[in-house]
Coordinates of C-alpha atoms and ligand atoms in Angstrom, one line a residue:
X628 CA 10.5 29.3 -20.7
X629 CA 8.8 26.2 -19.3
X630 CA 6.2 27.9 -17.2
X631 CA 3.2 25.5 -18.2
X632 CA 5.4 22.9 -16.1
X633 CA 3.5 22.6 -12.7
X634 CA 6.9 21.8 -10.6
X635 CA 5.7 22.9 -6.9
X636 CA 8.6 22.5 -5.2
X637 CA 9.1 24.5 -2.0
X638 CA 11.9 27.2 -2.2
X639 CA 12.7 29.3 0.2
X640 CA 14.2 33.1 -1.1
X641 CA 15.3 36.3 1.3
X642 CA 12.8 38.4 -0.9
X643 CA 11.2 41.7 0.2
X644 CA 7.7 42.0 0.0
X645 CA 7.3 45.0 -2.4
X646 CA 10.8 45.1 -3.7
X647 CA 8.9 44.4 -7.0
X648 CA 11.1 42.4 -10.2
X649 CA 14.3 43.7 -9.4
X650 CA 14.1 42.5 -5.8
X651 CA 13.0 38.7 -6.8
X652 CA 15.9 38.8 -9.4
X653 CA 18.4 39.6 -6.5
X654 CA 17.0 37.2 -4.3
X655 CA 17.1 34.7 -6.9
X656 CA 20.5 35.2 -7.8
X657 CA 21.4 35.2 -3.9
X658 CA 20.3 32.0 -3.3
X659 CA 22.0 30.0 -6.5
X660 CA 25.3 32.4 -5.2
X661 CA 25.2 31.1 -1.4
X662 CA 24.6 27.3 -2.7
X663 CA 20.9 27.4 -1.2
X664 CA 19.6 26.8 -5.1
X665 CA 21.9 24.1 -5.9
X666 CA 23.5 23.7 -9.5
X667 CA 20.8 21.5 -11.7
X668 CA 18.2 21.2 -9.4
X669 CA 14.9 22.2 -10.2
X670 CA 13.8 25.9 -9.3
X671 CA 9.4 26.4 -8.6
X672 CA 7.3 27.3 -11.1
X673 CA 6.2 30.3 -11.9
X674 CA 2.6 29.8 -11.1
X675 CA 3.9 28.4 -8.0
X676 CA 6.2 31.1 -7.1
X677 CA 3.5 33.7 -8.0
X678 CA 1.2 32.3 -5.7
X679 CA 3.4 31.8 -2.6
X680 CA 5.0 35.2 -3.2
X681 CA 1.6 37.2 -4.3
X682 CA 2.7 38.5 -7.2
X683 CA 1.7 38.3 -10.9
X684 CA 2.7 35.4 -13.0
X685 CA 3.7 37.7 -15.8
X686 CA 6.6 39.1 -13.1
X687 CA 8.1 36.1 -12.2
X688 CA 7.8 35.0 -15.9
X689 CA 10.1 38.1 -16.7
X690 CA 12.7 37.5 -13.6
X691 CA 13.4 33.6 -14.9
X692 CA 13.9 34.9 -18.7
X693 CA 16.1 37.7 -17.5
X694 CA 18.1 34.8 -15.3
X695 CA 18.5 32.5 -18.3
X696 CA 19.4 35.1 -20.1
X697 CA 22.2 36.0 -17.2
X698 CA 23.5 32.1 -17.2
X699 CA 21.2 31.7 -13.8
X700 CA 19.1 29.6 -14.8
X701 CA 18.3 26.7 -17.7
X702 CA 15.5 25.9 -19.5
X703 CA 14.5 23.4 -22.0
X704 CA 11.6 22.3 -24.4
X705 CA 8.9 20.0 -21.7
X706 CA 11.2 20.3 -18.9
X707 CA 11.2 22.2 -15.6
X708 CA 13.5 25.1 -15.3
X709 CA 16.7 24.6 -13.6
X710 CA 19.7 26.3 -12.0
X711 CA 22.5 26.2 -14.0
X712 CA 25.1 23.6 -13.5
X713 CA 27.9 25.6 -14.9
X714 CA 28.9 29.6 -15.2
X715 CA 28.1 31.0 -11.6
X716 CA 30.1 29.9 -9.4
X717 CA 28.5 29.9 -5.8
X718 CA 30.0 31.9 -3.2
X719 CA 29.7 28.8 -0.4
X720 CA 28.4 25.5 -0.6
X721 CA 26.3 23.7 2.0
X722 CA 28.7 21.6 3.5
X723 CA 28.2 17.8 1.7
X724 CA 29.4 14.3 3.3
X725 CA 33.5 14.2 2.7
X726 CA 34.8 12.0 -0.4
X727 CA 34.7 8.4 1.1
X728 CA 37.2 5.8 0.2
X729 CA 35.7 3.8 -3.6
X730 CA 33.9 0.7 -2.8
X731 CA 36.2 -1.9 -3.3
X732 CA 34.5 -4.0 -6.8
X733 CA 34.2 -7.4 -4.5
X734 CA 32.5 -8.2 -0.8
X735 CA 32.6 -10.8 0.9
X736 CA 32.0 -8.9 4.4
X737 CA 30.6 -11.2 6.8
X738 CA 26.9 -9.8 8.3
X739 CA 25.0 -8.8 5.5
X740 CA 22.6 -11.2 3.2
X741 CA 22.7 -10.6 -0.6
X742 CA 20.3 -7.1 -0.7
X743 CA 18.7 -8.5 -4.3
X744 CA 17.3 -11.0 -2.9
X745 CA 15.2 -9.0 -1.0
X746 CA 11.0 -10.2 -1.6
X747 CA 10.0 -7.2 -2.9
X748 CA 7.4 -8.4 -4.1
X749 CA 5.9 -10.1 -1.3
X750 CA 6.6 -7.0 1.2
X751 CA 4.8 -4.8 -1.2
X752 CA 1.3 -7.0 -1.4
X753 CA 1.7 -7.2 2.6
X754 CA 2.3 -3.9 2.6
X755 CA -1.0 -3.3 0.5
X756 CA -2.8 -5.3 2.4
X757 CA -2.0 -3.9 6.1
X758 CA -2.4 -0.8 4.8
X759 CA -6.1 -1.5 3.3
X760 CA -7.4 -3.0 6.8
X761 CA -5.5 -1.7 9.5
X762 CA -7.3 0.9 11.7
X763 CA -6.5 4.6 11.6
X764 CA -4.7 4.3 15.2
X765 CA -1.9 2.6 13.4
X766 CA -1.2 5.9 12.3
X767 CA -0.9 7.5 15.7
X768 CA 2.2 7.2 18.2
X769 CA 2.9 3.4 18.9
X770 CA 3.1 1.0 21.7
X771 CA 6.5 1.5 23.3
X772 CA 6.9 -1.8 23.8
X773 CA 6.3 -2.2 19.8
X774 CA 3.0 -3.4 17.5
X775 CA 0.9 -6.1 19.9
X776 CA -0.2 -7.7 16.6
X777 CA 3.9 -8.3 15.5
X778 CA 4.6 -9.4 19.1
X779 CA 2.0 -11.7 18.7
X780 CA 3.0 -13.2 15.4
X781 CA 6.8 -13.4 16.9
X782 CA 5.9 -15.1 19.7
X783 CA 4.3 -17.9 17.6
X784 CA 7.0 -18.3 15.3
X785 CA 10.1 -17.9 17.7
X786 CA 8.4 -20.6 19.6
X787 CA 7.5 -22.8 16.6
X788 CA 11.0 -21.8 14.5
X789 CA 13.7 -21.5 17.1
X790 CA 12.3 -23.3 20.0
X791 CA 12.0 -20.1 22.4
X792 CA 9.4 -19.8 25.1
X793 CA 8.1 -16.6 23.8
X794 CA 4.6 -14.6 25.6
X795 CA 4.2 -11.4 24.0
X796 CA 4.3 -9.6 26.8
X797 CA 7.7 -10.1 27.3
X798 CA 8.7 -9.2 23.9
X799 CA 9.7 -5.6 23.3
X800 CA 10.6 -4.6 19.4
X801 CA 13.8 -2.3 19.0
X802 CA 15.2 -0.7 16.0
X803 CA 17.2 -3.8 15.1
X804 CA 20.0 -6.0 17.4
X805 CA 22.1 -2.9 17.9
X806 CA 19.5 -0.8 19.3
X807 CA 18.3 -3.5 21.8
X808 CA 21.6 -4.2 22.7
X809 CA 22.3 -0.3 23.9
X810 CA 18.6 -0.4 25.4
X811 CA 19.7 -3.6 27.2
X812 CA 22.9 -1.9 28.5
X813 CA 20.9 0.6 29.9
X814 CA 18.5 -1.3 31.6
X815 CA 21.0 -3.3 33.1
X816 CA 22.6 -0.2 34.4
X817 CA 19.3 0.9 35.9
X818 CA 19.5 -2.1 37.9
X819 CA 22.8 -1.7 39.3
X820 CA 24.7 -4.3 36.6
X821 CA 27.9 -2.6 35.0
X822 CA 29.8 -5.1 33.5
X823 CA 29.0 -7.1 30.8
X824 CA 31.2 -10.1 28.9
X825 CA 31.4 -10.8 25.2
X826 CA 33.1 -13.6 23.8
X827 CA 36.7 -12.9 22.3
X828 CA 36.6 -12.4 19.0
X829 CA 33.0 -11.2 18.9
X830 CA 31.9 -8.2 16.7
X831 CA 33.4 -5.3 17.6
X832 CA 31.1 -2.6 16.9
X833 CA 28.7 -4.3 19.7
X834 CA 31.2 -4.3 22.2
X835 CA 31.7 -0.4 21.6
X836 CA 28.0 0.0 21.8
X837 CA 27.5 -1.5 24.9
X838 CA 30.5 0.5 26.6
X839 CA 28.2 3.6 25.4
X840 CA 25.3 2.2 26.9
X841 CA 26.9 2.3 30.4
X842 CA 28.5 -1.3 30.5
X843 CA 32.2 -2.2 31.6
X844 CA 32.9 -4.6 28.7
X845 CA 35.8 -8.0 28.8
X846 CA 36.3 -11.0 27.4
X847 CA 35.7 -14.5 27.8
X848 CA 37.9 -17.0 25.4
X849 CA 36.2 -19.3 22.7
X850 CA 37.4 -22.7 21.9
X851 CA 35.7 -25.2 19.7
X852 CA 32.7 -25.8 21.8
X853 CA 32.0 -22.2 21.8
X854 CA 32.5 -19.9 25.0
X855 CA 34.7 -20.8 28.1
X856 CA 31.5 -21.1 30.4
X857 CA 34.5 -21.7 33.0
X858 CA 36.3 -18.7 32.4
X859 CA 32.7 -16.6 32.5
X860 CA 32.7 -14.1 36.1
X861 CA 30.4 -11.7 34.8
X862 CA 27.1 -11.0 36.2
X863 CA 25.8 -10.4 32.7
X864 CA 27.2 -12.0 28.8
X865 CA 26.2 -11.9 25.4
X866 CA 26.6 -15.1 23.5
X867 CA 26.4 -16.1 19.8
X868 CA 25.5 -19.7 20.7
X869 CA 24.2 -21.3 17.5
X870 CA 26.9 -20.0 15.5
X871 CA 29.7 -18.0 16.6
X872 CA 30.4 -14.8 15.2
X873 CA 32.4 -14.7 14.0
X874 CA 34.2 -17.6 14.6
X875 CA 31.3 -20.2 13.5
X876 CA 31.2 -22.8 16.3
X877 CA 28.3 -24.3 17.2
X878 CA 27.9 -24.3 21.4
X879 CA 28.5 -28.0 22.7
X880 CA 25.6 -29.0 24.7
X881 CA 27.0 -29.3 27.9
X882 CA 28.6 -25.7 28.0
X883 CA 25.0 -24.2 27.0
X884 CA 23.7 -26.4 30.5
X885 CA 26.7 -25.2 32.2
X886 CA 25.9 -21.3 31.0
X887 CA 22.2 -21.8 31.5
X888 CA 23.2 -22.5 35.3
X889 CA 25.7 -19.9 35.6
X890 CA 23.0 -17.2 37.3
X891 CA 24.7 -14.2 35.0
X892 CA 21.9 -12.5 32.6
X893 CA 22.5 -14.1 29.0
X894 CA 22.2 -12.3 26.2
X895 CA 21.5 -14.6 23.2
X896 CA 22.1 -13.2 19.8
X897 CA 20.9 -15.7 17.4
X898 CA 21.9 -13.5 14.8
X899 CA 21.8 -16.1 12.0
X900 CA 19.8 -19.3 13.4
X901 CA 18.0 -19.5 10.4
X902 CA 20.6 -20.1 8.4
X903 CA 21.8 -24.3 9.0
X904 CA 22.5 -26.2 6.3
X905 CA 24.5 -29.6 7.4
X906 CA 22.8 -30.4 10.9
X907 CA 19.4 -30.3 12.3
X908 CA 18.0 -26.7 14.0
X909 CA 20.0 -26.1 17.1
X910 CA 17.6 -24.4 19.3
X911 CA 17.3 -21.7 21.6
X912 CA 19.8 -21.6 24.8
X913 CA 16.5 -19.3 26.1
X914 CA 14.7 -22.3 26.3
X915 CA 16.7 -23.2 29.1
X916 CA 16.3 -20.6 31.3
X917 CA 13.7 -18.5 29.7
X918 CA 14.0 -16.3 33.6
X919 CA 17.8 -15.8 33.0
X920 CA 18.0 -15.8 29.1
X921 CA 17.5 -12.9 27.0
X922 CA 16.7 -13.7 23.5
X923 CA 17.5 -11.7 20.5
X924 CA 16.8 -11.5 16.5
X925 CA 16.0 -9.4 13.9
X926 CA 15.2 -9.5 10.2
X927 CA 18.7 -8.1 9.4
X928 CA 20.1 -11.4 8.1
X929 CA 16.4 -12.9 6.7
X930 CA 15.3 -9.7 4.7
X931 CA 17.3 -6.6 5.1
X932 CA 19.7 -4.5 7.6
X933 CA 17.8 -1.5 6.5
X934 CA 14.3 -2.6 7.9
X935 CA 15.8 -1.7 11.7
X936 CA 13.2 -4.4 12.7
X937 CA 14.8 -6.5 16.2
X938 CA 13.0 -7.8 18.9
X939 CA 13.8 -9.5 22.7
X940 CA 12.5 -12.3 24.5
X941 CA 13.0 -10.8 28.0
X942 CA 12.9 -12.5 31.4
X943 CA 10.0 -11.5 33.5
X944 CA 12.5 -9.3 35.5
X945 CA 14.0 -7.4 32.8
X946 CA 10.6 -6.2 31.0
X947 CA 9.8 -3.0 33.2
X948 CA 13.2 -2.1 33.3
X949 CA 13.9 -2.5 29.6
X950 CA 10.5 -1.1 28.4
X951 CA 11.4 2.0 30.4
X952 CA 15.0 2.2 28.6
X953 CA 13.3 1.4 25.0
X954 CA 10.6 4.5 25.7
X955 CA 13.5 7.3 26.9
X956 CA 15.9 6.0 23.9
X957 CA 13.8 8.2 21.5
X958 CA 13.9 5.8 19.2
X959 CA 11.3 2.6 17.0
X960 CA 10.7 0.9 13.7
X961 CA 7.9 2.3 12.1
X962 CA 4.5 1.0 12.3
X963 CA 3.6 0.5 9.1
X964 CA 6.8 -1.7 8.7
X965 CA 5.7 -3.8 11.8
X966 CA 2.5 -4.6 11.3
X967 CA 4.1 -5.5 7.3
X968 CA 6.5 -8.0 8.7
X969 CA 3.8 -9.6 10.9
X970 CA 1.4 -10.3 7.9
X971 CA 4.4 -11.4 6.3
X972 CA 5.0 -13.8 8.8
X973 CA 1.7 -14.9 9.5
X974 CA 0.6 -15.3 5.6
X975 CA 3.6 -17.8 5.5
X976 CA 5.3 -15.7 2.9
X977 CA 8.7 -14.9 5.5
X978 CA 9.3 -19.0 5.6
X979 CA 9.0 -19.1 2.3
X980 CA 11.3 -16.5 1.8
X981 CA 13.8 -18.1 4.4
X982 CA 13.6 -20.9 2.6
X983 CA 14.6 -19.4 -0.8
X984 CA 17.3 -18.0 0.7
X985 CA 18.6 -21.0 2.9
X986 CA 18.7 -22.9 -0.3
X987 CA 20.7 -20.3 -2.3
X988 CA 23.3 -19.6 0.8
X989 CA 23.7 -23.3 1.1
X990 CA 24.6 -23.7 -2.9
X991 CA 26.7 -20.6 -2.3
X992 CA 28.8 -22.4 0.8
X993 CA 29.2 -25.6 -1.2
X994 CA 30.5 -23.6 -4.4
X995 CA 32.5 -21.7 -2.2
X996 CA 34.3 -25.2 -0.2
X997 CA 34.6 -26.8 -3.2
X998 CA 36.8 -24.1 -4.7
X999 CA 38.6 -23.2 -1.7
X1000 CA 42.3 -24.8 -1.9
X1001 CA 42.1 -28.5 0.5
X1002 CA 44.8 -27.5 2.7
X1003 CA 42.6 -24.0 4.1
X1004 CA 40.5 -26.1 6.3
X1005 CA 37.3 -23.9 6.3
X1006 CA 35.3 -23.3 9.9
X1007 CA 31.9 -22.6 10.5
X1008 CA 30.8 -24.0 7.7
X1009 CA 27.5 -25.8 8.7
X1010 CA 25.6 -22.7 9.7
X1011 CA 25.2 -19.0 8.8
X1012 CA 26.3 -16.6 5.6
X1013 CA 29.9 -16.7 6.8
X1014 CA 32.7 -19.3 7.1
X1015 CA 36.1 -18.7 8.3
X1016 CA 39.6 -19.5 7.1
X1017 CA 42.4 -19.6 9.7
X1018 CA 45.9 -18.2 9.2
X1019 CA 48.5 -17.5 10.6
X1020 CA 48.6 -14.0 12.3
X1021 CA 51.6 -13.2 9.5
X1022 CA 49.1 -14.2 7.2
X1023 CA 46.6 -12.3 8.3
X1024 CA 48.3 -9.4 8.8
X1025 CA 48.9 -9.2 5.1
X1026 CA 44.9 -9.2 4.0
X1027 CA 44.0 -5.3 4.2
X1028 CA 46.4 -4.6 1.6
X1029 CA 46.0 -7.7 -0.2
X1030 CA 42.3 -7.7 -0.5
X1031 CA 42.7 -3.9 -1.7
X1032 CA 45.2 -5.2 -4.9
X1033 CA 42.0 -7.5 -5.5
X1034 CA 39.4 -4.7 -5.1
X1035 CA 37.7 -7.3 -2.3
X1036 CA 36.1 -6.6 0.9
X1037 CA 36.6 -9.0 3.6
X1038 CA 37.3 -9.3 7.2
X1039 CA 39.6 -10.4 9.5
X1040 CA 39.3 -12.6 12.6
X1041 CA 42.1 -10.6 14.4
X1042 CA 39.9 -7.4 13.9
X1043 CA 37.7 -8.4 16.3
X1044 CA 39.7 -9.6 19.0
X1045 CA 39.9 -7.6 22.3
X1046 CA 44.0 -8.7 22.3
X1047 CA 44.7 -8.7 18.4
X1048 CA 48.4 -10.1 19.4
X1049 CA 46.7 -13.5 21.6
X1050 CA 44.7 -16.2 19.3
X1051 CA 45.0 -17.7 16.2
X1052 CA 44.0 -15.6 12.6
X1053 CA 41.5 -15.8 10.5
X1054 CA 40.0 -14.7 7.1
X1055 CA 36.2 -14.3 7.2
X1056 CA 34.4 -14.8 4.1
X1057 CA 30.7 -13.8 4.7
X1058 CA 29.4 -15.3 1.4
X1059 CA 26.0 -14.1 2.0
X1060 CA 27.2 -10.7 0.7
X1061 CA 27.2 -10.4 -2.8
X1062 CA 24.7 -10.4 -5.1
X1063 CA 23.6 -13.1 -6.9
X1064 CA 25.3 -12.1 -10.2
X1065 CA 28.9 -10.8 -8.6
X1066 CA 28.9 -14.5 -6.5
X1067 CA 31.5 -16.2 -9.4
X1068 CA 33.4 -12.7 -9.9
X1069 CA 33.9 -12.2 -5.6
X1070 CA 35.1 -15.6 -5.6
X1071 CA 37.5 -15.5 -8.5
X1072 CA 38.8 -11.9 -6.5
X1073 CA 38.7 -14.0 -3.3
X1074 CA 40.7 -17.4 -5.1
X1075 CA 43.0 -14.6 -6.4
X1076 CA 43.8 -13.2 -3.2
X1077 CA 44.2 -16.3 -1.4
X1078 CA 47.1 -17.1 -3.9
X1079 CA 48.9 -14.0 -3.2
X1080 CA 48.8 -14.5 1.1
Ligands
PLP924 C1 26.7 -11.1 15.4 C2 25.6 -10.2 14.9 N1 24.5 -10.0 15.6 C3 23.5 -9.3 15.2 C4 23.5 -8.6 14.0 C5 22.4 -7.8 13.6 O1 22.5 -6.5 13.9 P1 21.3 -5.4 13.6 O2 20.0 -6.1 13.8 O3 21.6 -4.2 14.4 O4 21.5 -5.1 12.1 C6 24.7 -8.8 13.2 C7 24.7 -8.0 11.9 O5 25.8 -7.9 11.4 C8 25.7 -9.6 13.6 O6 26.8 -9.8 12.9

C-alpha cells in the first residue's frame, strides 16, 4: 500500500459518520460502482482521507488493503493508489462526450494559423513579467469595456499597423470576433436595427450567430472587386474588405468610397490584414468613416483561436450601447491574458512574431502555387492563410467524399453560400492550417485529391 504517497486529491464519498471500517468500505465500493471513482484514476491518500473524514490512519489503511484485495483498487511500488481499470464493472457511468467522427490525417481548413507556431516562449516571459508588476486589482473583476492598458496598446498599433483611427475609449475587448459580433447584434437591436447583410459566400457560422443575436440576416453578391456596394439596402453590413472570406478579393477602391458613403453601419472584419504578401498594406475601410465604421480583429489568426482575445473600434454612437450589451453577455478574456498581449505588443515581440509568421505563410503560398496544376487558376492568393480554387459546382460537389478517401480536411465555397445552387464553386485551401512538419504531407493529400475531382 502506497500510503507514504501524499496524493490530496478531493473525493467526495456517501459515508456515515460513525459507520466505522465497514461503512468507508461500502462507501468506497459505491462510488467506483456508480462511476463517481472512475477506472484508473487516482483515489486520496490515506492521510488525506483520515484527516477529512476524522478517522484514524490505521482504518483507512485497512479499508484500501481490503479493496485491493477485492479487485477495487490498485496499488504499486512509489505510485499513488488507484481504482481499478478492469474487474468491477460500474453500475452507470457519468455520461462522457459521444464518439466524434476521426480527424481526417490532413487539414487544409481555411481560418486557423499553424497552432506550433505559437511564441511560446515569448508569451511566457510577458506573462512573467506582467505578472511580477501588475497591481493586485488586476486580480479583481475587470473593466467591462476590457484592460485600459491593452486598449491603449491597440489603439497605437491599429493606428500605426492597419491605418485605423483608434481612441481607447472607443475600443471595447470581447472574447474574440464571434463574441463581438453577437454583442454587436445586440446592441444594434437595442437601437432599433434588425437586419443586417453579409456578403454571399461569407462564413457561415457568423451569419448564424448574428441571427441568434437578434438580427434578420441576407445577402449581398461579391464580384471581383469585392461586395456589390450597389446591391447593399441594409441599414447595417459586415464586410471582409481586405480579403474576402472566403473568397479572397481584395475591395477595389472605389467600392470601399462608395460603402464608406452608403450611411448603413459597417462592420469591418479584418480578420486576416496582417497577412499580405504580393501588394502593399491595404488599410482600414474604418479610416474612412471612423463615425460609421466598426472595426474588428483579434489575435485568432496572429497567435491562437484559443486566446478568445477580439477587440472593436466603435463609432462614437455605438460605444454606450455596445458596452451595455458586452457587460449583460456574461462573458470576457481574462485579465491576465490581456494585460500579456499588451506587453507583448508594446515590447515589439507581437511584430516580430507577425513577421515570422508572414514569412513562413508566404513560402507556404508560393510552395503551394507552384505545385498546384496551371490550368486551376488559384484566387486570393496575395493575401491571408487561404487561397481558393474554383470548380465547377459538379466538381465541387464531389470534395466531401473525395477529401475523406484522402483523409484531408478542406472546405468548400458552396458551403458558405446563402443559395448553394447560384454562383460559381470553389475549393478553399486554408494553408495556414497545418503544422509546419504535415505542410508537404497535406499537400501531397491535397495534389492527390485534386487528381481524383
Ligand atoms: C472571416 C473570419 N473572421 C473572423 C475570424 C475570427 O473569429 P474569432 O476571433 O471568433 O476566432 C475568423 C476565424 O475563422 C474568420 O474566418
Amino acid at each position: 500500500m502506497a500510503d507514504s504517497w501524499s496524493s490530496s486529491v478531493d473525493a467526495h464519498l456517501d459515508w456515515t459518520p460513525g459507520s466505522g471500517r465497514n461503512g468507508l468500505a461500502k462507501a468506497v465500493r459505491a462510488a467506483i460502482r456508480d462511476g463517481r471513482w472512475r477506472p484508473g484514476s487516482v483515489v486520496p491518500s490515506t492521510r488525506a482521507l483520515a484527516h477529512d473524514l476524522g478517522l484514524a490512519r490505521g482504518t483507512v489503511t485497512r479499508v484500501y488493503s481490503d479493496l485491493v484485495a477485492e479487485g477495487y483498487l490498485l496499488t504499486s511500488q512509489g505510485a499513488p493508489t488507484r481504482v481499478a481499470t478492469a474487474g468491477v464493472e460500474p453500475l452507470s457511468m457519468p455520461r462522457t462526450v459521444s464518439a466524434e467522427e476521426p480527424r481526417p490525417r490532413w487539414t487544409f481548413m481555411p481560418g486557423r494559423p499553424d497552432p506550433s507556431l505559437f511564441p511560446r516562449d515569448a508569451w511566457v516571459a510577458a506573462t512573467r513579467r506582467v505578472l511580477q508588476h501588475t497591481p493586485n486589482e488586476t486580480f479583481d473583476y475587470g473593466e467591462p469595456r476590457g484592460s485600459s492598458v491593452l486598449r491603449a496598446t491597440l489603439a497605437a498599433y491599429l493606428g500605426r499597423g492597419r491605418g485605423v483611427l483608434a481612441d481607447p475609449a472607443r475600443i471595447v475587448i470581447c472574447a474574440g470576433y464571434s463574441h463581438a459580433l453577437s454583442v454587436l447584434g445586440r446592441a444594434l437591436r437595442e437601437l432599433g436595427i434588425t437586419e443586417t447583410a453579409f456578403e454571399d459566400p461569407s462564413v457561415r457560422a457568423f451569419r448564424d450567430l448574428a441571427e441568434a443575436s437578434g438580427q434578420r440576416v441576407v445577402g449581398v453578391p461579391v464580384d471581383g472587386g469585392g461586395l456589390r456596394v450597389d446591391q447593399l439596402s441594409s441599414p447595417a453590413v459586415v464586410v471582409t474588405a481586405a480579403h474576402q472570406a472566403p473568397l479572397g478579393v481584395t475591395m477595389a477602391p472605389a467600392r470601399r468610397t462608395a460603402l464608406a458613403r452608403t450611411g448603413a453601419v459597417i462592420v469591418e472584419d479584418d480578420y486576416d490584414g496582417e497577412f499580405r504578401y504580393d501588394r502593399h498594406q491595404v488599410g482600414a475601410v474604418q479610416a474612412l468613416a471612423p463615425e460609421r465604421v466598426v472595426y474588428a480583429g483579434s489575435v485568432s489568426k496572429t497567435l491562437s483561436p484559443s486566446l478568445r482575445l477580439g477587440w472593436l473600434v466603435l463609432p462614437r454612437f455605438l460605444v454606450d450601447p455596445v458596452v451595455a450589451a458586452l457587460t449583460t453577455s456574461g462573458a470576457q478574456p481574462p485579465a491576465l491574458a490581456q494585460l500579456t498581449l499588451a506587453h507583448l505588443i508594446s515590447s515589439g515581440g507581437y511584430d516580430r512574431h507577425v513577421r515570422r509568421c508572414r514569412i513562413e505563410y508566404r513560402s507556404r503560398r508560393d510552395a503551394l502555387v507552384a505545385a498546384l496544376p496551371r490550368h486551376l487558376n488559384p484566387q486570393g492568393i496575395s493575401a491571408g492563410l487561404h487561397l481558393v480554387l474554383p470548380l465547377d459546382t459538379a466538381a465541387e460537389s464531389r470534395v466531401p467524399a473525395t477529401a475523406r478517401r484522402h483523409a484531408l480536411a478542406v472546405a468548400t465555397v458552396g458551403a458558405q453560400r446563402m443559395r448553394p445552387s447560384e454562383g460559381a464553386g470553389g475549393l478553399i485551401v486554408g494553408y495556414g492550417a497545418p503544422a509546419k512538419h504535415a505542410f508537404a504531407g497535406a499537400l501531397d493529400a491535397l495534389l492527390g485529391m485534386l487528381r481524383e475531382l
